[in-house]
Amino acid sequence: MTHDSPALLTDHYELTMLQAAIRAGMHQRRCVFETFTRRLPHGRRYGILAGTGRFLEQLANFTFDDRQLAFLEEAKVVDGPTLEYLSDFRFTGTIRGYGEGEAFFPHSPVLQVEAPFAEACVLETLILSILNFDSAIASAASRMTGAAGSRPCLEMGSRRAHEEAAVAAARAAVIAGFVGTSNLEAGYRYGLKTIGTSAHAFTLLFDGEEDAFQAQLDSLGIDTTLLVDTYDVERAVRTAVRLAGPRLGAVRLDSGDLGTQAVALRELLDSLGNRDTKITVTSDLDEYAIAGLAAAPVDSYGVGTRLVTGSGAPTSSMVYKLVARENSSGEMISVAKKSQGKGSIGGEKHAGRRRDDHGVAVAESVALDPSLLTAGNYRPLMRTLVSDGRILPGATGAEGVRAATDRRTATIAELPRAIRRLSEGDPVIPTEFLDH
């Protein structure tokens, strides 16, 4: 059984903290929470923020319905006064943050929630579960599209992920430069281009490979992509060319030494007069494999498993920390966690990307005083996403994906060329905290 409301996509202790705060009369204290990562995954030089639009879509439906409240009561998660509070829950606060598709670095305040403690507290798990996953996928996808250069990357990882994670991964991949996805639900929800070829099972269904190719061509036309490595690649290619002629759209390789096979396949296609027939490769590709195929005559890459698992970094390690709160006098004061190795910096942050005279980013600049980000060549990074509970237009749905895709293209162009390196190294620009 599922619910339209995401309110129970949370941890038990979020609601028990709420209960204790209500009992103590502290739940209405104004607070500022910030989402950030203390460090990038090992060896990564930048991250790409994704998931902001998905979070805002969930926030629009974040209420507790009767069935959810009945569950909380029956399971004795919270008491009567807390249930009464939740029955009328609506987010009324303000949310600021980086635009989706923006690059981020250690301590970038990518999302900032200002609201009464009760409202900000219950959003923690939802925010982190969405941004951690989506940003991990977008960050991996951006490395892959960087390695691919002008050659398109296609997202094909649905069957390697939870069904809803597959939709999120497809969306994040497109934000990071992938040109399409095999996931139809992602195409339906977000207006993404959907793509597909055929499986080995389709070829095996027929008495012969020629019959399978002919059936596909009859149904989809000669612009289709034929899978040529079910049996013998050379024989399959010759059959495909004989049936479709020189205007055959593409052939796909899904196994073996892709680089060596692509060279032989290109030579064979050209010798048969199919110079315009393209070669697509799949089979557990990641950014390193794509980079290794740079010299091969490959026209596009289909990426699945490694993409939807973050290519070795399945989370962005983002955290959600209270950095400022109202005191007993009604003034906002800075607060910070002091734990060794897991501390935070108190105070509501502002961020800008410092650039040199050529417009190339040289630092991620974070300040408590926004005026410190106006004197030099800083590009403001934070924007208002929700104002007094009202979600501002432009960040959700298909429109939000298009804006995030454009933003990712612009932010990549602004960063130093070192982002293209796949070798391990420090973040491509340092994070600096301005205090004067």
Tab-separated table of C-alpha atoms in Angstrom:
chain	number	residue	atom	x	y	z
A	1	MET	CA	0.000	0.000	0.000
A	2	THR	CA	1.371	3.397	-0.952
A	3	HIS	CA	0.364	6.946	-0.177
A	4	ASP	CA	0.597	10.110	-2.207
A	5	SER	CA	2.078	11.835	0.841
A	6	PRO	CA	5.802	11.276	1.499
A	7	ALA	CA	5.415	12.165	5.189
A	8	LEU	CA	6.384	8.691	6.452
A	9	LEU	CA	9.469	8.484	4.256
A	10	THR	CA	11.357	9.410	7.378
A	11	ASP	CA	13.104	8.034	10.435
A	12	HIS	CA	11.266	7.204	13.637
A	13	TYR	CA	13.335	9.616	15.703
A	14	GLU	CA	12.313	12.639	13.658
A	15	LEU	CA	8.808	12.337	15.103
A	16	THR	CA	9.890	11.438	18.626
A	17	MET	CA	12.153	14.520	18.642
A	18	LEU	CA	9.139	16.498	17.495
A	19	GLN	CA	7.054	15.069	20.322
A	20	ALA	CA	9.669	16.003	22.918
A	21	ALA	CA	9.979	19.506	21.456
A	22	ILE	CA	6.213	19.989	21.571
A	23	ARG	CA	6.074	18.818	25.181
A	24	ALA	CA	8.881	21.239	26.081
A	25	GLY	CA	7.207	24.097	24.215
A	26	MET	CA	10.194	24.503	21.893
A	27	HIS	CA	8.761	23.243	18.599
A	28	GLN	CA	7.947	26.721	17.289
A	29	ARG	CA	11.450	28.114	17.766
A	30	ARG	CA	12.682	29.499	14.463
A	31	CYS	CA	15.623	27.496	13.108
A	32	VAL	CA	17.952	27.335	10.132
A	33	PHE	CA	19.122	23.918	8.919
A	34	GLU	CA	21.725	23.489	6.178
A	35	THR	CA	22.493	20.573	3.887
A	36	PHE	CA	26.128	20.120	2.855
A	37	THR	CA	28.824	17.511	2.457
A	38	ARG	CA	31.999	17.641	4.515
A	39	ARG	CA	33.995	15.961	1.775
A	40	LEU	CA	33.622	14.683	-1.762
A	41	PRO	CA	33.942	10.936	-2.447
A	42	HIS	CA	37.567	9.826	-2.495
A	43	GLY	CA	39.371	11.201	-5.538
A	44	ARG	CA	36.399	13.126	-6.906
A	45	ARG	CA	37.093	16.698	-7.953
A	46	TYR	CA	33.559	18.126	-7.947
A	47	GLY	CA	29.940	17.144	-7.416
A	48	ILE	CA	26.748	17.986	-9.314
A	49	LEU	CA	23.666	18.808	-7.289
A	50	ALA	CA	20.545	16.905	-8.315
A	51	GLY	CA	17.254	16.067	-6.652
A	52	THR	CA	16.202	19.571	-5.613
A	53	GLY	CA	13.236	19.557	-7.982
A	54	ARG	CA	12.175	16.093	-6.837
A	55	PHE	CA	12.305	17.218	-3.204
A	56	LEU	CA	10.146	20.253	-3.961
A	57	GLU	CA	7.626	18.014	-5.733
A	58	GLN	CA	7.444	15.860	-2.600
A	59	LEU	CA	7.219	18.894	-0.329
A	60	ALA	CA	4.063	19.990	-2.133
A	61	ASN	CA	2.372	16.796	-0.891
A	62	PHE	CA	3.986	16.656	2.547
A	63	THR	CA	0.989	16.218	4.846
A	64	PHE	CA	-0.083	13.413	7.175
A	65	ASP	CA	-3.259	11.678	6.015
A	66	ASP	CA	-5.704	9.735	8.169
A	67	ARG	CA	-4.148	6.318	7.435
A	68	GLN	CA	-0.680	7.548	8.292
A	69	LEU	CA	-1.881	9.131	11.514
A	70	ALA	CA	-3.722	5.911	12.414
A	71	PHE	CA	-0.507	3.958	11.895
A	72	LEU	CA	1.477	6.340	14.123
A	73	GLU	CA	-1.175	6.012	16.827
A	74	GLU	CA	-1.485	2.225	16.634
A	75	ALA	CA	2.294	1.756	16.612
A	76	LYS	CA	2.590	4.177	19.549
A	77	VAL	CA	5.216	6.194	17.715
A	78	VAL	CA	3.960	9.527	19.086
A	79	ASP	CA	1.402	10.755	21.606
A	80	GLY	CA	-1.953	12.504	21.213
A	81	PRO	CA	-0.754	16.129	21.164
A	82	THR	CA	1.822	15.263	18.501
A	83	LEU	CA	-0.791	13.484	16.390
A	84	GLU	CA	-2.991	16.549	16.680
A	85	TYR	CA	-0.132	18.763	15.499
A	86	LEU	CA	0.656	16.461	12.569
A	87	SER	CA	-2.983	16.277	11.486
A	88	ASP	CA	-2.790	19.898	10.376
A	89	PHE	CA	0.849	19.914	9.237
A	90	ARG	CA	1.824	22.277	6.441
A	91	PHE	CA	5.294	23.608	5.680
A	92	THR	CA	5.242	27.389	6.071
A	93	GLY	CA	8.944	28.199	6.008
A	94	THR	CA	11.505	29.407	3.489
A	95	ILE	CA	13.981	27.273	1.556
A	96	ARG	CA	17.049	28.605	-0.236
A	97	GLY	CA	19.786	26.766	-1.988
A	98	TYR	CA	21.913	26.139	-5.038
A	99	GLY	CA	20.089	25.792	-8.329
A	100	GLU	CA	19.763	22.167	-9.359
A	101	GLY	CA	22.528	21.165	-11.772
A	102	GLU	CA	25.046	23.428	-10.017
A	103	ALA	CA	28.486	22.103	-9.071
A	104	PHE	CA	29.155	21.740	-5.362
A	105	PHE	CA	32.200	21.256	-3.149
A	106	PRO	CA	32.921	20.471	0.514
A	107	HIS	CA	30.761	22.662	2.771
A	108	SER	CA	28.716	24.155	-0.073
A	109	PRO	CA	25.351	25.057	1.576
A	110	VAL	CA	23.331	23.400	-1.176
A	111	LEU	CA	19.987	23.567	0.643
A	112	GLN	CA	18.958	25.780	3.548
A	113	VAL	CA	15.666	25.427	5.421
A	114	GLU	CA	14.415	28.246	7.661
A	115	ALA	CA	11.289	27.327	9.592
A	116	PRO	CA	9.971	26.455	13.052
A	117	PHE	CA	11.888	23.468	14.442
A	118	ALA	CA	8.857	21.211	14.070
A	119	GLU	CA	8.612	21.860	10.325
A	120	ALA	CA	12.318	21.721	9.535
A	121	CYS	CA	13.001	18.652	11.661
A	122	VAL	CA	10.576	16.317	9.894
A	123	LEU	CA	12.034	17.119	6.456
A	124	GLU	CA	15.551	15.887	7.253
A	125	THR	CA	15.339	12.291	6.054
A	126	LEU	CA	13.410	13.140	2.903
A	127	ILE	CA	15.882	15.854	1.924
A	128	LEU	CA	18.916	13.671	2.535
A	129	SER	CA	17.556	10.530	0.895
A	130	ILE	CA	16.748	12.458	-2.289
A	131	LEU	CA	19.780	14.737	-2.539
A	132	ASN	CA	22.316	12.090	-1.516
A	133	PHE	CA	21.174	9.610	-4.163
A	134	ASP	CA	20.360	11.980	-7.003
A	135	SER	CA	23.550	14.008	-6.562
A	136	ALA	CA	25.642	10.825	-6.484
A	137	ILE	CA	24.145	9.728	-9.793
A	138	ALA	CA	24.467	13.174	-11.384
A	139	SER	CA	28.074	13.475	-10.222
A	140	ALA	CA	28.965	10.083	-11.731
A	141	ALA	CA	27.037	10.884	-14.897
A	142	SER	CA	28.860	14.187	-15.294
A	143	ARG	CA	32.211	12.385	-15.168
A	144	MET	CA	30.935	9.994	-17.824
A	145	THR	CA	29.700	12.699	-20.171
A	146	GLY	CA	32.970	14.534	-19.633
A	147	ALA	CA	34.904	11.426	-20.646
A	148	ALA	CA	32.611	10.896	-23.638
A	149	GLY	CA	33.189	14.388	-25.017
A	150	SER	CA	30.874	15.042	-27.954
A	151	ARG	CA	29.678	11.442	-28.119
A	152	PRO	CA	26.239	10.962	-26.529
A	153	CYS	CA	25.620	8.859	-23.429
A	154	LEU	CA	22.363	6.942	-23.000
A	155	GLU	CA	20.962	5.902	-19.608
A	156	MET	CA	20.007	2.209	-19.473
A	157	GLY	CA	20.189	1.262	-15.793
A	158	SER	CA	16.569	0.734	-14.732
A	159	ARG	CA	16.835	-2.998	-14.100
A	160	ARG	CA	19.790	-2.497	-11.767
A	161	ALA	CA	17.946	-0.249	-9.304
A	162	HIS	CA	14.775	0.010	-7.227
A	163	GLU	CA	11.934	0.970	-9.531
A	164	GLU	CA	11.587	4.502	-8.131
A	165	ALA	CA	15.356	4.935	-7.845
A	166	ALA	CA	15.544	4.067	-11.536
A	167	VAL	CA	13.308	7.032	-12.374
A	168	ALA	CA	15.361	9.343	-10.158
A	169	ALA	CA	18.608	8.067	-11.681
A	170	ALA	CA	17.373	8.658	-15.215
A	171	ARG	CA	16.368	12.212	-14.308
A	172	ALA	CA	19.729	12.909	-12.641
A	173	ALA	CA	21.655	11.451	-15.577
A	174	VAL	CA	19.893	13.715	-18.065
A	175	ILE	CA	20.610	16.734	-15.854
A	176	ALA	CA	24.276	15.733	-16.035
A	177	GLY	CA	24.361	15.547	-19.816
A	178	PHE	CA	22.920	12.171	-20.855
A	179	VAL	CA	20.799	12.613	-23.980
A	180	GLY	CA	18.119	10.048	-23.182
A	181	THR	CA	16.911	7.198	-21.006
A	182	SER	CA	15.380	3.783	-21.507
A	183	ASN	CA	13.005	4.437	-18.567
A	184	LEU	CA	9.517	5.267	-19.807
A	185	GLU	CA	8.247	6.506	-16.455
A	186	ALA	CA	11.068	9.045	-16.328
A	187	GLY	CA	10.153	10.148	-19.833
A	188	TYR	CA	6.494	10.463	-18.836
A	189	ARG	CA	7.097	12.418	-15.631
A	190	TYR	CA	9.850	14.744	-16.789
A	191	GLY	CA	9.579	14.992	-20.558
A	192	LEU	CA	12.835	13.127	-21.120
A	193	LYS	CA	13.732	11.591	-24.461
A	194	THR	CA	13.301	7.813	-24.267
A	195	ILE	CA	15.419	5.417	-26.275
A	196	GLY	CA	15.778	1.673	-26.785
A	197	THR	CA	17.118	-1.041	-29.074
A	198	SER	CA	16.376	-4.737	-28.501
A	199	ALA	CA	17.552	-7.558	-26.261
A	200	HIS	CA	19.251	-10.842	-27.062
A	201	ALA	CA	15.958	-12.486	-26.103
A	202	PHE	CA	14.301	-10.924	-29.152
A	203	THR	CA	16.884	-12.459	-31.471
A	204	LEU	CA	16.643	-15.826	-29.711
A	205	LEU	CA	12.865	-15.811	-30.086
A	206	PHE	CA	13.189	-16.339	-33.839
A	207	ASP	CA	14.356	-19.407	-35.738
A	208	GLY	CA	17.212	-17.365	-37.170
A	209	GLU	CA	18.956	-14.022	-36.701
A	210	GLU	CA	17.876	-12.879	-40.133
A	211	ASP	CA	14.205	-13.337	-39.210
A	212	ALA	CA	14.710	-11.343	-36.014
A	213	PHE	CA	16.431	-8.479	-37.844
A	214	GLN	CA	13.758	-8.414	-40.535
A	215	ALA	CA	10.975	-8.284	-37.940
A	216	GLN	CA	12.644	-5.361	-36.171
A	217	LEU	CA	13.245	-3.505	-39.409
A	218	ASP	CA	9.659	-4.089	-40.553
A	219	SER	CA	8.345	-2.723	-37.260
A	220	LEU	CA	10.751	0.124	-36.490
A	221	GLY	CA	12.267	1.046	-39.847
A	222	ILE	CA	15.843	1.173	-41.050
A	223	ASP	CA	16.765	3.891	-38.540
A	224	THR	CA	16.622	1.308	-35.754
A	225	THR	CA	19.626	-0.137	-33.908
A	226	LEU	CA	20.288	-3.846	-34.415
A	227	LEU	CA	22.015	-5.903	-31.714
A	228	VAL	CA	24.751	-7.831	-33.516
A	229	ASP	CA	26.556	-9.946	-30.913
A	230	THR	CA	24.016	-12.652	-30.075
A	231	TYR	CA	25.884	-15.138	-32.256
A	232	ASP	CA	28.668	-14.130	-34.641
A	233	VAL	CA	29.241	-10.377	-35.022
A	234	GLU	CA	30.601	-10.340	-38.572
A	235	ARG	CA	27.861	-12.565	-39.906
A	236	ALA	CA	25.229	-10.492	-38.088
A	237	VAL	CA	26.542	-7.263	-39.573
A	238	ARG	CA	26.587	-8.650	-43.082
A	239	THR	CA	23.013	-9.869	-42.612
A	240	ALA	CA	21.917	-6.499	-41.228
A	241	VAL	CA	23.433	-4.612	-44.161
A	242	ARG	CA	21.926	-6.983	-46.685
A	243	LEU	CA	18.467	-6.465	-45.186
A	244	ALA	CA	18.591	-2.739	-44.414
A	245	GLY	CA	21.058	-1.368	-46.928
A	246	PRO	CA	23.418	1.581	-46.479
A	247	ARG	CA	20.942	3.641	-44.463
A	248	LEU	CA	20.811	1.271	-41.485
A	249	GLY	CA	20.713	3.512	-38.406
A	250	ALA	CA	23.063	1.737	-35.977
A	251	VAL	CA	24.388	-1.518	-34.609
A	252	ARG	CA	25.004	-2.317	-30.955
A	253	LEU	CA	27.818	-4.262	-29.284
A	254	ASP	CA	27.107	-5.573	-25.793
A	255	SER	CA	30.003	-7.899	-24.948
A	256	GLY	CA	33.657	-8.695	-25.431
A	257	ASP	CA	36.539	-6.357	-26.131
A	258	LEU	CA	34.509	-3.354	-27.194
A	259	GLY	CA	37.432	-1.296	-28.465
A	260	THR	CA	38.898	-3.991	-30.679
A	261	GLN	CA	35.495	-5.061	-31.935
A	262	ALA	CA	34.469	-1.489	-32.696
A	263	VAL	CA	37.519	-1.018	-34.943
A	264	ALA	CA	36.784	-4.214	-36.857
A	265	LEU	CA	33.104	-3.373	-37.029
A	266	ARG	CA	33.745	0.107	-38.404
A	267	GLU	CA	36.026	-1.274	-41.081
A	268	LEU	CA	33.449	-3.903	-42.024
A	269	LEU	CA	30.575	-1.417	-42.201
A	270	ASP	CA	32.612	0.987	-44.312
A	271	SER	CA	33.661	-1.786	-46.679
A	272	LEU	CA	29.994	-2.691	-47.157
A	273	GLY	CA	29.069	0.905	-47.970
A	274	ASN	CA	27.500	1.706	-44.584
A	275	ARG	CA	29.680	4.652	-43.651
A	276	ASP	CA	26.778	6.417	-41.918
A	277	THR	CA	25.686	3.440	-39.809
A	278	LYS	CA	26.608	4.250	-36.222
A	279	ILE	CA	28.093	2.016	-33.532
A	280	THR	CA	26.644	1.967	-30.022
A	281	VAL	CA	28.406	0.100	-27.235
A	282	THR	CA	27.050	-1.132	-23.909
A	283	SER	CA	28.240	-3.655	-21.267
A	284	ASP	CA	29.041	-2.335	-17.750
A	285	LEU	CA	30.552	0.942	-18.911
A	286	ASP	CA	31.799	3.597	-16.507
A	287	GLU	CA	33.785	6.802	-16.963
A	288	TYR	CA	37.077	4.894	-17.136
A	289	ALA	CA	35.828	2.473	-19.781
A	290	ILE	CA	34.369	5.366	-21.760
A	291	ALA	CA	37.684	7.225	-21.582
A	292	GLY	CA	39.444	4.054	-22.704
A	293	LEU	CA	37.234	3.953	-25.811
A	294	ALA	CA	38.022	7.547	-26.800
A	295	ALA	CA	40.184	6.442	-29.733
A	296	ALA	CA	37.768	3.740	-30.856
A	297	PRO	CA	35.227	4.427	-33.643
A	298	VAL	CA	32.300	4.458	-31.220
A	299	ASP	CA	29.370	6.826	-31.759
A	300	SER	CA	27.448	6.498	-28.470
A	301	TYR	CA	27.565	4.793	-25.096
A	302	GLY	CA	24.774	2.986	-23.262
A	303	VAL	CA	25.443	3.053	-19.522
A	304	GLY	CA	23.574	1.107	-16.850
A	305	THR	CA	24.827	-0.564	-13.696
A	306	ARG	CA	27.770	1.680	-12.948
A	307	LEU	CA	25.688	4.802	-13.461
A	308	VAL	CA	22.743	3.945	-11.207
A	309	THR	CA	25.114	2.869	-8.421
A	310	GLY	CA	27.111	6.108	-8.549
A	311	SER	CA	30.154	4.493	-10.194
A	312	GLY	CA	31.686	3.555	-6.859
A	313	ALA	CA	30.231	6.482	-4.884
A	314	PRO	CA	26.540	5.661	-4.270
A	315	THR	CA	26.017	8.537	-1.845
A	316	SER	CA	27.137	12.147	-1.641
A	317	SER	CA	27.548	11.952	2.170
A	318	MET	CA	25.389	15.030	2.648
A	319	VAL	CA	24.244	15.946	6.147
A	320	TYR	CA	21.499	18.225	7.487
A	321	LYS	CA	22.595	20.316	10.449
A	322	LEU	CA	21.050	22.973	12.649
A	323	VAL	CA	23.244	26.083	12.273
A	324	ALA	CA	21.093	28.846	13.787
A	325	ARG	CA	18.087	29.098	16.078
A	326	GLU	CA	15.919	31.558	17.909
A	327	ASN	CA	16.837	32.140	21.577
A	328	SER	CA	14.532	32.930	24.476
A	329	SER	CA	14.685	36.621	23.552
A	330	GLY	CA	13.563	35.999	19.998
A	331	GLU	CA	17.007	36.659	18.475
A	332	MET	CA	18.646	34.306	15.987
A	333	ILE	CA	21.937	32.882	17.260
A	334	SER	CA	24.526	30.593	15.671
A	335	VAL	CA	24.809	27.014	16.885
A	336	ALA	CA	27.197	24.267	15.799
A	337	LYS	CA	28.060	20.661	16.448
A	338	LYS	CA	31.589	20.356	17.870
A	339	SER	CA	32.200	16.602	17.509
A	340	GLN	CA	35.717	15.737	16.398
A	341	GLY	CA	35.757	14.993	12.680
A	342	LYS	CA	32.022	15.621	12.329
A	343	GLY	CA	31.706	19.227	13.405
A	344	SER	CA	29.802	21.967	11.636
A	345	ILE	CA	30.146	25.717	11.266
A	346	GLY	CA	27.392	27.732	12.869
A	347	GLY	CA	25.400	30.529	11.280
A	348	GLU	CA	23.279	31.000	8.188
A	349	LYS	CA	25.600	30.812	5.171
A	350	HIS	CA	25.775	32.617	1.856
A	351	ALA	CA	27.802	31.328	-1.080
A	352	GLY	CA	29.387	32.596	-4.253
A	353	ARG	CA	31.855	31.191	-6.751
A	354	ARG	CA	34.922	33.377	-7.026
A	355	ARG	CA	36.257	33.691	-10.569
A	356	ASP	CA	39.376	35.069	-12.178
A	357	ASP	CA	39.515	37.748	-14.886
A	358	HIS	CA	38.805	35.097	-17.533
A	359	GLY	CA	35.641	33.873	-15.808
A	360	VAL	CA	37.220	30.639	-14.583
A	361	ALA	CA	36.254	29.548	-11.076
A	362	VAL	CA	39.049	29.692	-8.511
A	363	ALA	CA	37.221	29.145	-5.200
A	364	GLU	CA	33.937	28.225	-3.556
A	365	SER	CA	33.379	31.131	-1.179
A	366	VAL	CA	31.140	30.788	1.884
A	367	ALA	CA	30.350	33.660	4.241
A	368	LEU	CA	28.029	34.556	7.112
A	369	ASP	CA	27.930	38.150	5.900
A	370	PRO	CA	26.532	38.349	2.343
A	371	SER	CA	28.219	41.711	1.761
A	372	LEU	CA	31.566	39.895	1.653
A	373	LEU	CA	30.459	38.306	-1.615
A	374	THR	CA	29.775	41.571	-3.426
A	375	ALA	CA	33.198	43.236	-3.551
A	376	GLY	CA	34.971	40.828	-5.924
A	377	ASN	CA	34.163	38.706	-8.947
A	378	TYR	CA	31.683	36.383	-7.268
A	379	ARG	CA	28.792	34.605	-8.921
A	380	PRO	CA	25.916	34.210	-6.425
A	381	LEU	CA	24.999	30.550	-5.934
A	382	MET	CA	21.954	30.601	-3.687
A	383	ARG	CA	18.394	31.369	-4.639
A	384	THR	CA	15.002	31.249	-2.942
A	385	LEU	CA	13.111	28.055	-3.785
A	386	VAL	CA	10.248	28.249	-1.273
A	387	SER	CA	8.908	31.461	0.243
A	388	ASP	CA	6.613	31.269	3.294
A	389	GLY	CA	5.588	27.760	2.301
A	390	ARG	CA	4.951	28.614	-1.359
A	391	ILE	CA	7.074	26.717	-3.882
A	392	LEU	CA	8.333	29.175	-6.474
A	393	PRO	CA	7.887	28.221	-10.142
A	394	GLY	CA	10.587	26.900	-12.445
A	395	ALA	CA	12.301	24.212	-10.372
A	396	THR	CA	9.970	21.221	-10.718
A	397	GLY	CA	8.692	18.950	-13.470
A	398	ALA	CA	10.015	19.006	-17.008
A	399	GLU	CA	10.745	22.730	-16.751
A	400	GLY	CA	12.971	22.123	-13.741
A	401	VAL	CA	14.920	19.380	-15.544
A	402	ARG	CA	15.544	21.627	-18.538
A	403	ALA	CA	16.745	24.470	-16.310
A	404	ALA	CA	18.989	22.121	-14.312
A	405	THR	CA	20.468	20.647	-17.505
A	406	ASP	CA	21.331	24.109	-18.783
A	407	ARG	CA	22.770	25.067	-15.413
A	408	ARG	CA	24.991	22.003	-15.313
A	409	THR	CA	26.350	22.847	-18.775
A	410	ALA	CA	27.136	26.401	-17.665
A	411	THR	CA	28.762	25.417	-14.366
A	412	ILE	CA	30.987	22.810	-16.062
A	413	ALA	CA	32.146	25.446	-18.564
A	414	GLU	CA	33.102	27.728	-15.674
A	415	LEU	CA	35.248	25.200	-13.790
A	416	PRO	CA	38.967	24.620	-14.481
A	417	ARG	CA	39.904	22.036	-17.100
A	418	ALA	CA	41.191	19.728	-14.385
A	419	ILE	CA	37.618	18.478	-13.874
A	420	ARG	CA	38.169	16.274	-16.928
A	421	ARG	CA	40.885	14.309	-15.158
A	422	LEU	CA	39.770	10.926	-13.883
A	423	SER	CA	42.892	10.405	-11.813
A	424	GLU	CA	42.487	10.920	-8.078
A	425	GLY	CA	42.999	14.408	-6.747
A	426	ASP	CA	41.688	17.161	-4.526
A	427	PRO	CA	38.570	19.188	-5.363
A	428	VAL	CA	39.232	21.257	-8.447
A	429	ILE	CA	38.687	24.465	-6.460
A	430	PRO	CA	39.085	24.991	-2.696
A	431	THR	CA	36.304	26.055	-0.329
A	432	GLU	CA	37.142	29.294	1.458
A	433	PHE	CA	35.307	30.750	4.460
A	434	LEU	CA	35.194	34.547	4.447
A	435	ASP	CA	35.053	36.203	7.870
A	436	HIS	CA	36.199	39.778	7.228
